[in-house]
Coordinates of C-alpha atoms in Angstrom, one line a residue:
X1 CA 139.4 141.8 43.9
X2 CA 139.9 139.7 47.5
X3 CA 141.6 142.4 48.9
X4 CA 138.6 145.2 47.7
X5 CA 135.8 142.3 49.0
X6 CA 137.9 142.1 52.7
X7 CA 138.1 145.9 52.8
X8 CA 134.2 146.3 52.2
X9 CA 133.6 143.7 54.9
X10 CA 136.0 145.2 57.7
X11 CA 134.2 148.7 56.7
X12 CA 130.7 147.3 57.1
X13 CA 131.9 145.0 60.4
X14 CA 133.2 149.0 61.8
X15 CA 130.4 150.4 60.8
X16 CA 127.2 148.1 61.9
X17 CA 129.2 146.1 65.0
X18 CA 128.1 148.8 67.6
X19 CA 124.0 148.4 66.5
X20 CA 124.6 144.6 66.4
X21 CA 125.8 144.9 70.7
X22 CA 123.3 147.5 71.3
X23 CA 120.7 145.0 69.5
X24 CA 121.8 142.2 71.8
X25 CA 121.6 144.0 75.0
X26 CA 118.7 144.8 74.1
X27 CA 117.3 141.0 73.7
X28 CA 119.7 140.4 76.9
X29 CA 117.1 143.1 79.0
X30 CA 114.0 141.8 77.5
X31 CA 115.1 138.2 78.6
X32 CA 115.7 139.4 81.6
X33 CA 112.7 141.5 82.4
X34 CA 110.9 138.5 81.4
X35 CA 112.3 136.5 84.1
X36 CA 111.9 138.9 86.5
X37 CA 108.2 139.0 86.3
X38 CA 108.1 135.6 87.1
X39 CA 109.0 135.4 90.3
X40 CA 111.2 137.7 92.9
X41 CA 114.2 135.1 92.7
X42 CA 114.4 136.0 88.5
X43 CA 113.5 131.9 88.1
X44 CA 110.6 130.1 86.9
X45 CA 110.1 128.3 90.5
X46 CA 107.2 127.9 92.9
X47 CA 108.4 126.3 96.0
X48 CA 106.9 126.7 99.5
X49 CA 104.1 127.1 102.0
X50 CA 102.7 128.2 105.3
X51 CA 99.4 128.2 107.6
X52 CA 95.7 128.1 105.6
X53 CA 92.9 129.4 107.5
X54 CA 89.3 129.9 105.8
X55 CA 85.6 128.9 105.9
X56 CA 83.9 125.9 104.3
X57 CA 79.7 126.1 104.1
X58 CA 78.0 122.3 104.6
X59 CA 74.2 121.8 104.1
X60 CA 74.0 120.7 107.4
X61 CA 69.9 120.6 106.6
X62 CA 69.2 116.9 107.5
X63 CA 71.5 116.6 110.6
X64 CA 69.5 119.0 112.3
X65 CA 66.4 118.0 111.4
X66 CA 67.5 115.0 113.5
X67 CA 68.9 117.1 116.0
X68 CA 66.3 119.0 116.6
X69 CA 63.6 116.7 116.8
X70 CA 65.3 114.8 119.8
X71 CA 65.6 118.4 121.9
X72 CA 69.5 119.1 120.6
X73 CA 71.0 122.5 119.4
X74 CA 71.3 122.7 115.8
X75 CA 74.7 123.4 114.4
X76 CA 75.8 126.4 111.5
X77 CA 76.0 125.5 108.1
X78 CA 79.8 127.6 108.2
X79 CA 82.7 125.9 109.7
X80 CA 85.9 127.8 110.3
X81 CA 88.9 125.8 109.3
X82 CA 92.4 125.9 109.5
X83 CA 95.8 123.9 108.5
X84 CA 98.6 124.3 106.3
X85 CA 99.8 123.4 102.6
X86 CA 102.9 123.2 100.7
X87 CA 104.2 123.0 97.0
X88 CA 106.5 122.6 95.1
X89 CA 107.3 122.8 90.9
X90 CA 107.3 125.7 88.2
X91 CA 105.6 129.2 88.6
X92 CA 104.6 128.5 84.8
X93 CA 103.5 125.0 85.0
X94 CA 103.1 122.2 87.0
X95 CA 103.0 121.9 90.8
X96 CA 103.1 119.2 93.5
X97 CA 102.6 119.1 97.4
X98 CA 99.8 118.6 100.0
X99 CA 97.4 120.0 102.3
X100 CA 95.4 119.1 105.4
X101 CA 92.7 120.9 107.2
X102 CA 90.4 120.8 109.6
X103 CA 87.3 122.4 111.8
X104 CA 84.4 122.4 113.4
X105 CA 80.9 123.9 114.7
X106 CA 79.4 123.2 117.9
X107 CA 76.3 124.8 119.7
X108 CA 74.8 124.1 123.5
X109 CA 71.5 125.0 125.2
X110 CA 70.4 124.3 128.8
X111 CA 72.6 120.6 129.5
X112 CA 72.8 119.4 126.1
X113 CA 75.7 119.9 123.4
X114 CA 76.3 118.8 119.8
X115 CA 79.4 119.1 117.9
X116 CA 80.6 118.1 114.4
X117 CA 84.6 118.3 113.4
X118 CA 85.9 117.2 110.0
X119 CA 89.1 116.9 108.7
X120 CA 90.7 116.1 105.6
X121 CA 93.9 115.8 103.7
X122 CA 95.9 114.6 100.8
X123 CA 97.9 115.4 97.5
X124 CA 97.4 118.4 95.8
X125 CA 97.9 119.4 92.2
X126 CA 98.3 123.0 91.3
X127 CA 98.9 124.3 87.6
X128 CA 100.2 128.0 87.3
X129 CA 99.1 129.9 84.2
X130 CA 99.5 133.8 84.9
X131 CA 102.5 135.5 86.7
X132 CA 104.1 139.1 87.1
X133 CA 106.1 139.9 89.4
X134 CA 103.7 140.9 91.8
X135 CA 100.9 138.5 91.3
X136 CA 100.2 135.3 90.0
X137 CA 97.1 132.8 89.2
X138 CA 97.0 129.1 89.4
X139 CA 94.5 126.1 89.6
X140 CA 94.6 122.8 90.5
X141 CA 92.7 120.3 93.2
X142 CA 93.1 118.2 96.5
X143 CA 92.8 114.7 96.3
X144 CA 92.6 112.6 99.7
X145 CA 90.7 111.5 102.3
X146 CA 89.1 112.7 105.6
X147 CA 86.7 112.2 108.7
X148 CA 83.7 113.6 110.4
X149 CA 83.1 113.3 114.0
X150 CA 79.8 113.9 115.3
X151 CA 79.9 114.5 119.2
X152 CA 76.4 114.8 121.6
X153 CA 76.3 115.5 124.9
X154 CA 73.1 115.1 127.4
X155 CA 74.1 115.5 131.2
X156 CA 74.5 118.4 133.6
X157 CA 78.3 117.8 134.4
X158 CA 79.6 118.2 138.2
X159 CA 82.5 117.1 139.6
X160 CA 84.8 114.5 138.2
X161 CA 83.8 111.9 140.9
X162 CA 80.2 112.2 140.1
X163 CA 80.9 111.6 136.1
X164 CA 82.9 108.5 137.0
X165 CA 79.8 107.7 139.1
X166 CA 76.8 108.6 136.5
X167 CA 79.2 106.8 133.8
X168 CA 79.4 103.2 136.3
X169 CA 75.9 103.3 137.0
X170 CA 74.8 104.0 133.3
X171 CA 73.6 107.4 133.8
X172 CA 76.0 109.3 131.9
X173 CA 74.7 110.2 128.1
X174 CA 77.3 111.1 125.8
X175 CA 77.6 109.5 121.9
X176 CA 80.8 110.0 119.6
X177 CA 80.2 108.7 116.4
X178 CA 83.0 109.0 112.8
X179 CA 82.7 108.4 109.4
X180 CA 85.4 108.5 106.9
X181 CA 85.5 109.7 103.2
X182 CA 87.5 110.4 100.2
X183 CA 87.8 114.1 99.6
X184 CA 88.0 116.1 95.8
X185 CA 88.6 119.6 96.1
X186 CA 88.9 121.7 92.9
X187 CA 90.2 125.1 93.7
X188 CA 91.5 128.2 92.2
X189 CA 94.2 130.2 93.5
X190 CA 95.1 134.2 93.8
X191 CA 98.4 134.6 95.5
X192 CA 100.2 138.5 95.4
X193 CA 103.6 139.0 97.0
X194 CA 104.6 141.1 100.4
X195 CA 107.4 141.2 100.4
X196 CA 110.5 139.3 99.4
X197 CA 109.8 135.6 100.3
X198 CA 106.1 136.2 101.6
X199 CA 103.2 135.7 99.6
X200 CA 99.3 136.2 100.6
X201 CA 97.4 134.5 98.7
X202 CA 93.3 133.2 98.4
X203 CA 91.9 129.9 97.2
X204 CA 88.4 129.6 96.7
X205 CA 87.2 125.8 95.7
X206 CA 84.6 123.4 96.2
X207 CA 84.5 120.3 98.7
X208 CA 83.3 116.5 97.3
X209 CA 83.2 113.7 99.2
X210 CA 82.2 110.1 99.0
X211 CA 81.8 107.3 101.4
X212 CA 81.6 104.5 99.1
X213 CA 78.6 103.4 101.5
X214 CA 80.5 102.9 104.7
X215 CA 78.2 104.0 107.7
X216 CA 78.5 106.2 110.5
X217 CA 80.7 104.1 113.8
X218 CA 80.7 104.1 117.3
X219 CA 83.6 102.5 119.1
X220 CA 84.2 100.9 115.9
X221 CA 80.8 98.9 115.4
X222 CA 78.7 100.0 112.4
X223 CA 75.4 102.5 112.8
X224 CA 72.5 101.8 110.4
X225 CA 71.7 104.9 108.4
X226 CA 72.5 108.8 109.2
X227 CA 73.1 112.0 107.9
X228 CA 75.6 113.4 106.0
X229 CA 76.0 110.8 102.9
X230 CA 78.7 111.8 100.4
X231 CA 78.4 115.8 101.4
X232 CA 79.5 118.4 99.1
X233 CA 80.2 122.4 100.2
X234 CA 82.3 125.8 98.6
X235 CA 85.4 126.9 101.0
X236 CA 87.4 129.8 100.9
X237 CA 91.1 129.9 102.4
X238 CA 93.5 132.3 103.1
X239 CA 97.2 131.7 103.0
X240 CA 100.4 133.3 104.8
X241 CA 102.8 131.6 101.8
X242 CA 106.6 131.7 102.3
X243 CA 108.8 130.9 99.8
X244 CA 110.0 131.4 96.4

């Protein structure tokens, strides 16, 4: 009876071994294609970064108004900025780096000039929830702080001597006045691969800011008032991303 139950189990072991490899290496490719879609390397990884250039759109409405009404250029609502950002984690999952940026608008007419910059920086937080092997999605959001400068100008500039002279004998009209501010910026990302290592990919998010009530500063002494309290605006980047 043992030897007629081993006999039946060698037969059936001859018979249904091949299916059981083919069956394998067919879960073996699956697995594999799987982690192929996630990322050119074959791994579930996200690391990397690059150069960020985009536009971010300010309701600039009150500044100008101000502007204006004391015989300055007004300035654009868009501001072109530019930086760069890293990260680094999964490609399904959680991600870590940072990011700064920064840009400005300006505008002149006849001698006078005005200028705003702003920059801002910080940690950002990225989640990735879609991938092939082409093209992924992911969202997440900046956390940091930043600065605005606001730069006027009122003189007919000459020679350097004559500045210097103007400047001595109070004639020279120039202001530069900063603020500072914490910065929330909740974007979502597209990124779709080039090829091998490179990535393009688009962000599109939305600036917040808050100044906790400091004022606007010139030469570090406090200015009462101004423009430009806790500001809020959409921005769109674009990234050269390399990496994997």
């Amino acid at each position: 009876m043992g030897k007629i139950i081993l006999t039946l189990f060698l037969s059936l072991l001859i018979i249904f071994s091949p299916v059981v490899i083919l069956a394998g290496q067919e879960v073996d490719s699956n697995l594999n294609n799987i982690q192929q879609t996630q990322t050119w390397t074959g791994y579930n990884v996200r690391i990397g970064g690059g150069p960020e250039i985009g536009w971010l759109r300010l309701n600039l409405g009150e500044l100008n108004s101000t502007l204006t009404l004391n015989d300055f250029p007004e300035l654009s609502n868009n501001i072109f900025i530019y930086g760069t950002s890293g990260i680094a984690g999964r490609k399904i999952g959680n991600r870590f780096g940072g990011l700064t940026m920064r840009g400005s608008t300006d505008n002149s007419r006849d001698d006078k000039k005005s200028e705003l910059s702003i920059s801002y920086k910080g940690l950002l937080y990225k989640r990735g929830f879609y991938a092939t092997r082409d093209l992924e999605i992911s969202a997440g959001a900046l956390l940091g702080t930043g600065n605005m400068q606001l730069r006027l100008l009122s003189d007919d500039l000459r020679d350097f001597d004559s500045i210097v002279g103007d400047i001595a004998d109070g004639r020279h009209n120039t202001a530069t006045m900063e603020k500072s501010f914490i910065a929330i910026n909740p974007r979502i990302n597209l990124a779709y691969s080039l090829i091998g290592p490179f990535d393009i990919s688009a962000s599109a998010g939305y600036l917040l800011t808050h100044d906790f009530g400091s004022n606007w500063e010139m030469s570090d002494r406090k200015i009462l008032d101004g423009p430009l309290s806790n500001f809020r605006g959409f921005n769109l980047t674009f990234q050269l991303f390399a990496g994997f």
